[in-house]
């Protein structure tokens, strides 16, 4: 059971404009970043989204709730992204960061942000507040010669993007592809401007896949070059987005033909689909990384707001244990989906004993990261409900290309 009881602490509130310098100093201390970087963070911050513990005119601990929209089940949902969690070293051990996370969960609930995502400094720490691993990504390490040259495609070419001209078409490509994954961000103009600024830096380039017939951009990826100690470069390829995954081999052919001064390539892709078919042999080094954590903030409203495939017809009964949001989440639920339309209600008449899921288990199932039937060994009397949850939620792989 998650312990989310409140202890006596100084009041939690947004920081003020006058307290920005204190927040900057805290970020420099906690993240070991430059003054320029910390000032950039606070300059961009909407102070109303900050939550801080301030005592004796000092910002002791802080976080930010960043408002996003993400695709889940092919439909946009409001999401609260937890970012910039920091506590002064001499104030650690007092539970300040934990209290801020608890308050953020309540505030996101009130704001209609029924799901939350964060990139953790500690998976165990955030697990105590209901967050669960919801994504993995894979880094393939290879030499250009390891990629299969593939057959030439006379319909599509790879070319370097001119972001001043191509950005509208790149946005359209992303918007078309993003709903195919769960938790992909619906990028705002601000996010796109940050993305553009990043890739206009030194040794960075965006490439697009473009149809030759009508000059339509149907895919995109970024390349970052790093100098190697022994000479030459390593290319890191990231942010692959295709309107159709069948175009991926075109990128493999492109990487096979990189200049001779590129000695190695790190290709970063999602956990699904795997990219082994881009290599001559599936023997290149690959590393699986833990990604982000997600948490359902409000079970009822998240189930109402999520999208579902049109052919889904299933019903599941369950109870969620959630010490941080017991007032609205810890109820017996009956979830019914008919032709992709959900109905969820509190139902005291569900079969007893009920299927009991922790909020971490439910969150991983809800975003489609984990099959409910993986829990069959610990819930052998509830196979029917677990299978129904798979039909309802296991629809798309999880992915998120934005950091915050």
Tab-separated table of C-alpha atoms in Angstrom:
chain	number	residue	atom	x	y	z
A	1	UNK	CA	0.000	0.000	0.000
A	2	UNK	CA	1.282	3.444	-0.927
A	3	UNK	CA	1.649	5.743	2.091
A	4	UNK	CA	0.508	9.197	1.016
A	5	UNK	CA	-0.387	10.678	4.379
A	6	UNK	CA	0.577	14.315	4.931
A	7	UNK	CA	2.913	15.441	7.687
A	8	UNK	CA	3.416	18.940	9.008
A	9	UNK	CA	5.492	20.910	6.539
A	10	UNK	CA	5.642	24.518	5.394
A	11	UNK	CA	2.852	25.494	2.959
A	12	UNK	CA	3.088	24.398	-0.675
A	13	UNK	CA	2.482	27.107	-3.268
A	14	UNK	CA	3.713	28.434	-6.641
A	15	UNK	CA	6.865	30.538	-6.511
A	16	UNK	CA	6.652	34.265	-7.167
A	17	UNK	CA	8.544	36.374	-9.674
A	18	UNK	CA	10.786	37.623	-6.857
A	19	UNK	CA	11.686	34.020	-5.973
A	20	UNK	CA	12.964	33.117	-9.433
A	21	UNK	CA	16.626	33.748	-8.459
A	22	UNK	CA	16.248	31.309	-5.566
A	23	UNK	CA	14.776	28.693	-7.892
A	24	UNK	CA	17.660	29.222	-10.314
A	25	UNK	CA	20.183	28.698	-7.522
A	26	UNK	CA	18.390	25.523	-6.446
A	27	UNK	CA	18.418	24.140	-10.002
A	28	UNK	CA	22.141	24.908	-10.368
A	29	UNK	CA	22.836	23.057	-7.133
A	30	UNK	CA	20.607	20.053	-7.787
A	31	UNK	CA	21.262	19.490	-11.499
A	32	UNK	CA	24.852	20.809	-11.669
A	33	UNK	CA	23.994	23.058	-14.599
A	34	UNK	CA	25.232	26.475	-15.682
A	35	UNK	CA	23.661	29.767	-14.655
A	36	UNK	CA	22.630	30.306	-18.270
A	37	UNK	CA	20.802	26.971	-18.307
A	38	UNK	CA	19.068	27.499	-14.962
A	39	UNK	CA	17.954	30.973	-16.006
A	40	UNK	CA	16.628	29.506	-19.259
A	41	UNK	CA	14.526	27.016	-17.246
A	42	UNK	CA	12.991	29.624	-14.983
A	43	UNK	CA	12.526	32.160	-17.771
A	44	UNK	CA	10.374	29.679	-19.703
A	45	UNK	CA	8.434	28.530	-16.650
A	46	UNK	CA	4.806	29.445	-16.155
A	47	UNK	CA	5.059	30.240	-12.453
A	48	UNK	CA	1.463	29.123	-11.863
A	49	UNK	CA	2.522	25.548	-12.699
A	50	UNK	CA	5.317	25.490	-10.119
A	51	UNK	CA	4.843	23.961	-6.676
A	52	UNK	CA	7.367	24.821	-3.991
A	53	UNK	CA	8.060	24.627	-0.296
A	54	UNK	CA	9.308	28.039	0.805
A	55	UNK	CA	10.420	28.807	4.343
A	56	UNK	CA	12.249	31.800	5.797
A	57	UNK	CA	12.460	33.409	2.346
A	58	UNK	CA	14.179	30.391	0.833
A	59	UNK	CA	12.892	27.999	-1.859
A	60	UNK	CA	13.678	24.645	-0.232
A	61	UNK	CA	12.111	22.265	-2.759
A	62	UNK	CA	10.335	22.713	-6.087
A	63	UNK	CA	8.696	20.948	-9.038
A	64	UNK	CA	6.739	21.968	-12.129
A	65	UNK	CA	3.541	20.480	-13.573
A	66	UNK	CA	3.816	20.946	-17.323
A	67	UNK	CA	0.518	20.783	-19.228
A	68	UNK	CA	0.520	18.494	-22.255
A	69	UNK	CA	-1.863	16.557	-24.436
A	70	UNK	CA	-0.930	12.977	-25.308
A	71	UNK	CA	-2.410	10.388	-27.620
A	72	UNK	CA	-3.817	7.308	-25.880
A	73	UNK	CA	-5.936	4.832	-27.780
A	74	UNK	CA	-5.932	7.185	-30.761
A	75	UNK	CA	-7.502	10.039	-28.772
A	76	UNK	CA	-5.992	13.100	-27.107
A	77	UNK	CA	-5.979	13.325	-23.308
A	78	UNK	CA	-4.714	16.051	-20.995
A	79	UNK	CA	-1.504	14.998	-19.234
A	80	UNK	CA	0.482	16.544	-16.410
A	81	UNK	CA	4.217	16.202	-16.944
A	82	UNK	CA	6.225	16.361	-13.721
A	83	UNK	CA	9.506	18.189	-14.264
A	84	UNK	CA	12.245	20.088	-12.468
A	85	UNK	CA	11.997	18.263	-9.142
A	86	UNK	CA	14.763	19.615	-6.908
A	87	UNK	CA	15.580	19.948	-3.195
A	88	UNK	CA	18.556	21.629	-1.555
A	89	UNK	CA	21.084	19.080	-0.290
A	90	UNK	CA	20.803	20.331	3.288
A	91	UNK	CA	17.004	19.920	3.159
A	92	UNK	CA	16.905	16.374	1.851
A	93	UNK	CA	15.572	13.584	4.027
A	94	UNK	CA	12.608	15.677	5.204
A	95	UNK	CA	10.184	14.323	2.614
A	96	UNK	CA	9.759	17.641	0.823
A	97	UNK	CA	9.902	16.243	-2.734
A	98	UNK	CA	7.415	13.541	-1.812
A	99	UNK	CA	4.981	16.089	-0.411
A	100	UNK	CA	5.251	18.102	-3.623
A	101	UNK	CA	4.474	15.022	-5.721
A	102	UNK	CA	1.420	14.241	-3.570
A	103	UNK	CA	0.143	17.768	-3.935
A	104	UNK	CA	0.805	17.653	-7.671
A	105	UNK	CA	-1.367	14.537	-7.987
A	106	UNK	CA	-4.253	16.336	-6.298
A	107	UNK	CA	-3.736	19.474	-8.364
A	108	UNK	CA	-3.591	17.513	-11.635
A	109	UNK	CA	-6.845	15.830	-10.684
A	110	UNK	CA	-8.476	19.215	-10.149
A	111	UNK	CA	-7.086	20.471	-13.481
A	112	UNK	CA	-8.495	17.545	-15.475
A	113	UNK	CA	-5.053	16.063	-16.164
A	114	UNK	CA	-6.107	12.469	-15.627
A	115	UNK	CA	-2.757	10.943	-16.486
A	116	UNK	CA	0.762	12.000	-15.532
A	117	UNK	CA	4.192	11.174	-16.967
A	118	UNK	CA	7.702	11.883	-15.701
A	119	UNK	CA	11.324	10.991	-16.363
A	120	UNK	CA	12.518	9.715	-12.971
A	121	UNK	CA	15.752	10.250	-11.123
A	122	UNK	CA	14.693	7.138	-9.197
A	123	UNK	CA	12.080	4.625	-10.320
A	124	UNK	CA	11.644	3.402	-6.736
A	125	UNK	CA	11.079	6.916	-5.380
A	126	UNK	CA	8.260	7.728	-7.789
A	127	UNK	CA	6.885	4.210	-7.486
A	128	UNK	CA	5.949	5.107	-3.926
A	129	UNK	CA	3.521	7.643	-5.367
A	130	UNK	CA	1.916	5.351	-7.935
A	131	UNK	CA	4.152	5.898	-10.964
A	132	UNK	CA	5.131	2.824	-12.960
A	133	UNK	CA	7.526	2.098	-15.813
A	134	UNK	CA	5.581	2.624	-19.027
A	135	UNK	CA	8.156	2.548	-21.812
A	136	UNK	CA	11.422	1.090	-23.026
A	137	UNK	CA	13.606	2.111	-25.922
A	138	UNK	CA	16.474	0.365	-27.697
A	139	UNK	CA	19.873	1.643	-28.810
A	140	UNK	CA	21.431	-0.346	-31.670
A	141	UNK	CA	25.209	0.210	-31.907
A	142	UNK	CA	26.742	-0.621	-35.266
A	143	UNK	CA	29.061	0.466	-38.047
A	144	UNK	CA	27.561	1.840	-41.272
A	145	UNK	CA	28.618	-1.374	-43.028
A	146	UNK	CA	26.388	-3.389	-40.659
A	147	UNK	CA	23.236	-1.871	-42.164
A	148	UNK	CA	21.718	-3.671	-45.085
A	149	UNK	CA	22.032	-1.649	-48.304
A	150	UNK	CA	18.535	-2.718	-49.284
A	151	UNK	CA	16.966	-2.249	-52.657
A	152	UNK	CA	16.738	1.239	-54.057
A	153	UNK	CA	13.291	2.790	-53.740
A	154	UNK	CA	12.408	4.827	-56.797
A	155	UNK	CA	9.395	6.372	-55.048
A	156	UNK	CA	10.961	7.813	-51.871
A	157	UNK	CA	14.204	9.638	-51.141
A	158	UNK	CA	16.010	10.790	-47.988
A	159	UNK	CA	17.132	14.400	-47.997
A	160	UNK	CA	18.398	16.954	-45.494
A	161	UNK	CA	15.574	19.131	-44.223
A	162	UNK	CA	15.511	22.893	-44.466
A	163	UNK	CA	13.624	23.654	-41.255
A	164	UNK	CA	12.728	27.171	-42.374
A	165	UNK	CA	10.836	25.695	-45.329
A	166	UNK	CA	9.965	22.111	-44.350
A	167	UNK	CA	8.687	22.569	-40.788
A	168	UNK	CA	4.950	22.742	-41.687
A	169	UNK	CA	5.192	19.462	-43.616
A	170	UNK	CA	7.259	17.859	-40.831
A	171	UNK	CA	4.563	18.853	-38.324
A	172	UNK	CA	1.883	17.317	-40.535
A	173	UNK	CA	3.859	14.078	-40.827
A	174	UNK	CA	4.288	13.890	-37.043
A	175	UNK	CA	0.615	14.664	-36.376
A	176	UNK	CA	-0.440	11.881	-38.746
A	177	UNK	CA	1.906	9.299	-37.222
A	178	UNK	CA	1.708	10.169	-33.494
A	179	UNK	CA	-1.735	8.613	-32.782
A	180	UNK	CA	-0.326	5.185	-33.696
A	181	UNK	CA	1.458	5.122	-30.336
A	182	UNK	CA	0.232	5.675	-26.797
A	183	UNK	CA	1.581	8.672	-24.823
A	184	UNK	CA	3.015	10.557	-27.817
A	185	UNK	CA	2.789	14.320	-27.215
A	186	UNK	CA	0.562	16.530	-29.313
A	187	UNK	CA	3.256	19.140	-29.857
A	188	UNK	CA	2.382	22.784	-29.384
A	189	UNK	CA	4.066	25.631	-31.245
A	190	UNK	CA	6.284	26.118	-28.198
A	191	UNK	CA	7.413	22.469	-28.316
A	192	UNK	CA	8.067	22.654	-32.045
A	193	UNK	CA	10.093	25.836	-31.610
A	194	UNK	CA	12.224	24.110	-28.957
A	195	UNK	CA	12.689	21.093	-31.254
A	196	UNK	CA	13.672	23.361	-34.136
A	197	UNK	CA	16.128	25.323	-31.976
A	198	UNK	CA	17.773	22.102	-30.811
A	199	UNK	CA	18.321	20.701	-34.288
A	200	UNK	CA	19.690	23.977	-35.602
A	201	UNK	CA	22.671	23.530	-33.288
A	202	UNK	CA	26.135	22.464	-34.402
A	203	UNK	CA	26.616	18.908	-35.669
A	204	UNK	CA	22.867	18.262	-35.825
A	205	UNK	CA	20.646	17.694	-38.841
A	206	UNK	CA	17.054	16.661	-39.508
A	207	UNK	CA	16.413	14.378	-42.477
A	208	UNK	CA	13.075	13.687	-44.112
A	209	UNK	CA	11.682	10.903	-46.254
A	210	UNK	CA	9.985	12.474	-49.250
A	211	UNK	CA	7.958	10.982	-52.076
A	212	UNK	CA	9.422	11.809	-55.453
A	213	UNK	CA	6.067	12.006	-57.207
A	214	UNK	CA	4.402	14.731	-55.124
A	215	UNK	CA	7.178	15.874	-52.730
A	216	UNK	CA	5.206	14.735	-49.663
A	217	UNK	CA	7.133	14.250	-46.403
A	218	UNK	CA	6.228	10.813	-45.026
A	219	UNK	CA	8.954	10.339	-42.410
A	220	UNK	CA	11.620	12.128	-40.418
A	221	UNK	CA	14.583	11.553	-38.116
A	222	UNK	CA	17.405	13.501	-36.522
A	223	UNK	CA	21.150	12.888	-36.628
A	224	UNK	CA	23.646	14.201	-34.068
A	225	UNK	CA	27.376	13.908	-34.723
A	226	UNK	CA	29.980	13.376	-32.000
A	227	UNK	CA	33.761	13.519	-32.538
A	228	UNK	CA	35.587	10.298	-31.652
A	229	UNK	CA	38.926	10.345	-29.748
A	230	UNK	CA	40.688	8.393	-32.517
A	231	UNK	CA	39.283	10.533	-35.306
A	232	UNK	CA	36.068	10.458	-37.254
A	233	UNK	CA	32.526	10.716	-35.951
A	234	UNK	CA	29.765	8.759	-34.324
A	235	UNK	CA	26.253	9.438	-35.626
A	236	UNK	CA	23.342	9.168	-33.205
A	237	UNK	CA	20.045	8.692	-35.024
A	238	UNK	CA	16.901	9.494	-33.081
A	239	UNK	CA	13.292	10.601	-33.371
A	240	UNK	CA	12.314	8.206	-36.164
A	241	UNK	CA	8.736	8.881	-37.218
A	242	UNK	CA	7.135	7.241	-40.254
A	243	UNK	CA	3.607	7.390	-41.555
A	244	UNK	CA	4.164	3.749	-42.534
A	245	UNK	CA	6.737	1.467	-40.887
A	246	UNK	CA	7.477	-0.134	-44.267
A	247	UNK	CA	9.608	2.944	-45.014
A	248	UNK	CA	12.142	2.073	-42.284
A	249	UNK	CA	14.492	0.119	-44.633
A	250	UNK	CA	15.029	3.342	-46.577
A	251	UNK	CA	16.689	4.753	-43.471
A	252	UNK	CA	18.825	1.615	-43.171
A	253	UNK	CA	20.031	2.113	-46.751
A	254	UNK	CA	20.808	5.771	-45.965
A	255	UNK	CA	22.870	4.807	-42.890
A	256	UNK	CA	24.719	2.128	-44.852
A	257	UNK	CA	25.945	4.835	-47.200
A	258	UNK	CA	27.148	7.366	-44.626
A	259	UNK	CA	30.507	9.061	-45.351
A	260	UNK	CA	33.717	7.178	-44.526
A	261	UNK	CA	34.500	9.527	-41.620
A	262	UNK	CA	31.458	8.159	-39.767
A	263	UNK	CA	32.923	5.207	-37.880
A	264	UNK	CA	29.920	4.154	-35.809
A	265	UNK	CA	26.179	4.654	-35.547
A	266	UNK	CA	23.828	4.600	-32.568
A	267	UNK	CA	20.293	4.070	-33.799
A	268	UNK	CA	17.684	4.811	-31.109
A	269	UNK	CA	14.265	3.285	-31.670
A	270	UNK	CA	11.176	2.341	-29.726
A	271	UNK	CA	10.620	-1.082	-28.217
A	272	UNK	CA	8.102	-1.776	-30.992
A	273	UNK	CA	8.521	-2.345	-33.796
A	274	UNK	CA	12.026	-3.772	-33.495
A	275	UNK	CA	14.521	-2.664	-36.127
A	276	UNK	CA	16.578	-5.818	-36.651
A	277	UNK	CA	15.546	-5.973	-40.285
A	278	UNK	CA	17.676	-2.870	-40.954
A	279	UNK	CA	20.886	-4.850	-40.338
A	280	UNK	CA	22.624	-7.512	-42.381
A	281	UNK	CA	22.726	-9.789	-39.332
A	282	UNK	CA	20.909	-9.477	-35.963
A	283	UNK	CA	24.209	-9.591	-34.100
A	284	UNK	CA	24.898	-5.899	-33.556
A	285	UNK	CA	25.039	-4.693	-29.984
A	286	UNK	CA	21.682	-3.555	-28.638
A	287	UNK	CA	20.825	-2.053	-25.269
A	288	UNK	CA	17.339	-1.843	-23.771
A	289	UNK	CA	16.795	1.252	-21.662
A	290	UNK	CA	14.051	2.019	-19.171
A	291	UNK	CA	12.133	5.058	-20.354
A	292	UNK	CA	9.574	7.101	-18.474
A	293	UNK	CA	7.030	6.389	-15.754
A	294	UNK	CA	3.292	7.011	-16.008
A	295	UNK	CA	0.473	7.250	-13.516
A	296	UNK	CA	-3.281	7.310	-13.915
A	297	UNK	CA	-4.412	10.240	-11.774
A	298	UNK	CA	-8.165	9.553	-11.970
A	299	UNK	CA	-9.265	6.013	-12.903
A	300	UNK	CA	-12.846	6.882	-13.795
A	301	UNK	CA	-12.153	9.967	-15.882
A	302	UNK	CA	-9.079	8.485	-17.575
A	303	UNK	CA	-11.184	5.527	-18.740
A	304	UNK	CA	-13.828	7.933	-20.044
A	305	UNK	CA	-11.343	10.145	-21.882
A	306	UNK	CA	-9.119	7.471	-23.407
A	307	UNK	CA	-9.704	6.245	-26.936
A	308	UNK	CA	-10.593	2.634	-27.807
A	309	UNK	CA	-10.499	0.679	-31.019
A	310	UNK	CA	-13.894	0.513	-32.691
A	311	UNK	CA	-14.114	-3.267	-32.576
A	312	UNK	CA	-13.590	-3.593	-28.830
A	313	UNK	CA	-16.448	-5.280	-26.953
A	314	UNK	CA	-15.464	-6.312	-23.439
A	315	UNK	CA	-16.293	-5.846	-19.766
A	316	UNK	CA	-13.998	-6.025	-16.733
A	317	UNK	CA	-14.544	-5.602	-12.991
A	318	UNK	CA	-11.718	-4.543	-10.695
A	319	UNK	CA	-10.655	-2.540	-7.649
A	320	UNK	CA	-7.675	-0.167	-7.674
A	321	UNK	CA	-5.545	0.437	-4.591
A	322	UNK	CA	-4.190	3.979	-4.531
A	323	UNK	CA	-3.117	5.537	-1.251
A	324	UNK	CA	-2.368	8.888	-2.924
A	325	UNK	CA	-5.808	9.254	-4.491
A	326	UNK	CA	-8.023	6.959	-2.454
A	327	UNK	CA	-10.920	9.447	-2.333
A	328	UNK	CA	-11.640	9.089	-6.039
A	329	UNK	CA	-9.749	5.959	-7.166
A	330	UNK	CA	-10.265	3.289	-4.486
A	331	UNK	CA	-13.657	1.992	-5.558
A	332	UNK	CA	-15.032	-1.165	-7.196
A	333	UNK	CA	-15.212	-0.419	-10.921
A	334	UNK	CA	-17.147	-1.997	-13.763
A	335	UNK	CA	-15.701	-0.960	-17.121
A	336	UNK	CA	-17.675	-1.822	-20.236
A	337	UNK	CA	-16.614	-1.021	-23.801
A	338	UNK	CA	-19.047	-1.589	-26.658
A	339	UNK	CA	-18.004	-0.804	-30.227
A	340	UNK	CA	-15.192	1.348	-28.854
A	341	UNK	CA	-17.460	3.391	-26.544
A	342	UNK	CA	-16.650	3.176	-22.810
A	343	UNK	CA	-18.887	3.160	-19.769
A	344	UNK	CA	-17.365	3.018	-16.306
A	345	UNK	CA	-19.204	3.144	-13.010
A	346	UNK	CA	-18.771	2.340	-9.360
A	347	UNK	CA	-20.456	-0.977	-8.724
A	348	UNK	CA	-20.727	-2.573	-5.294
A	349	UNK	CA	-22.207	-5.650	-6.907
A	350	UNK	CA	-19.065	-6.765	-8.722
A	351	UNK	CA	-18.027	-10.383	-8.023
A	352	UNK	CA	-16.347	-11.031	-4.678
A	353	UNK	CA	-13.519	-11.338	-3.960
A	354	UNK	CA	-12.679	-8.747	-6.641
A	355	UNK	CA	-9.663	-8.418	-8.893
A	356	UNK	CA	-7.449	-5.989	-6.968
A	357	UNK	CA	-4.829	-4.005	-8.878
A	358	UNK	CA	-2.327	-1.530	-7.499
A	359	UNK	CA	-2.355	1.864	-9.169
A	360	UNK	CA	1.049	0.996	-10.638
A	361	UNK	CA	-0.315	-2.187	-12.215
A	362	UNK	CA	-3.405	-0.424	-13.514
A	363	UNK	CA	-1.378	2.470	-14.956
A	364	UNK	CA	0.944	0.166	-16.920
A	365	UNK	CA	-2.075	-1.728	-18.272
A	366	UNK	CA	-4.016	1.456	-19.061
A	367	UNK	CA	-1.348	2.938	-21.350
A	368	UNK	CA	-0.865	-0.377	-23.149
A	369	UNK	CA	2.654	-1.001	-21.873
A	370	UNK	CA	1.806	-4.213	-20.049
A	371	UNK	CA	-0.652	-7.027	-20.706
A	372	UNK	CA	-3.061	-7.570	-17.828
A	373	UNK	CA	-2.790	-11.332	-18.339
A	374	UNK	CA	0.846	-11.134	-17.221
A	375	UNK	CA	-0.667	-10.962	-13.724
A	376	UNK	CA	-2.546	-14.233	-14.166
A	377	UNK	CA	-0.178	-16.115	-11.843
A	378	UNK	CA	-1.126	-13.851	-8.928
A	379	UNK	CA	-4.815	-13.572	-9.866
A	380	UNK	CA	-5.734	-17.092	-11.074
A	381	UNK	CA	-9.411	-16.613	-10.186
A	382	UNK	CA	-9.771	-13.515	-12.372
A	383	UNK	CA	-8.541	-14.660	-15.782
A	384	UNK	CA	-11.740	-13.471	-17.470
A	385	UNK	CA	-11.341	-9.917	-16.183
A	386	UNK	CA	-7.635	-9.857	-17.050
A	387	UNK	CA	-8.360	-11.028	-20.589
A	388	UNK	CA	-11.018	-8.327	-20.904
A	389	UNK	CA	-8.555	-5.666	-19.769
A	390	UNK	CA	-6.167	-6.842	-22.501
A	391	UNK	CA	-8.900	-6.441	-25.105
A	392	UNK	CA	-9.701	-2.971	-23.823
A	393	UNK	CA	-6.264	-1.453	-23.212
A	394	UNK	CA	-3.533	-3.419	-25.017
A	395	UNK	CA	-3.923	-1.605	-28.322
A	396	UNK	CA	-0.763	0.397	-29.149
A	397	UNK	CA	2.899	0.411	-28.085
A	398	UNK	CA	3.994	3.255	-25.839
A	399	UNK	CA	6.369	5.940	-27.071
A	400	UNK	CA	7.375	9.490	-26.181
A	401	UNK	CA	9.924	11.564	-28.098
A	402	UNK	CA	9.703	14.695	-25.940
A	403	UNK	CA	11.716	15.316	-22.775
A	404	UNK	CA	10.637	17.643	-19.994
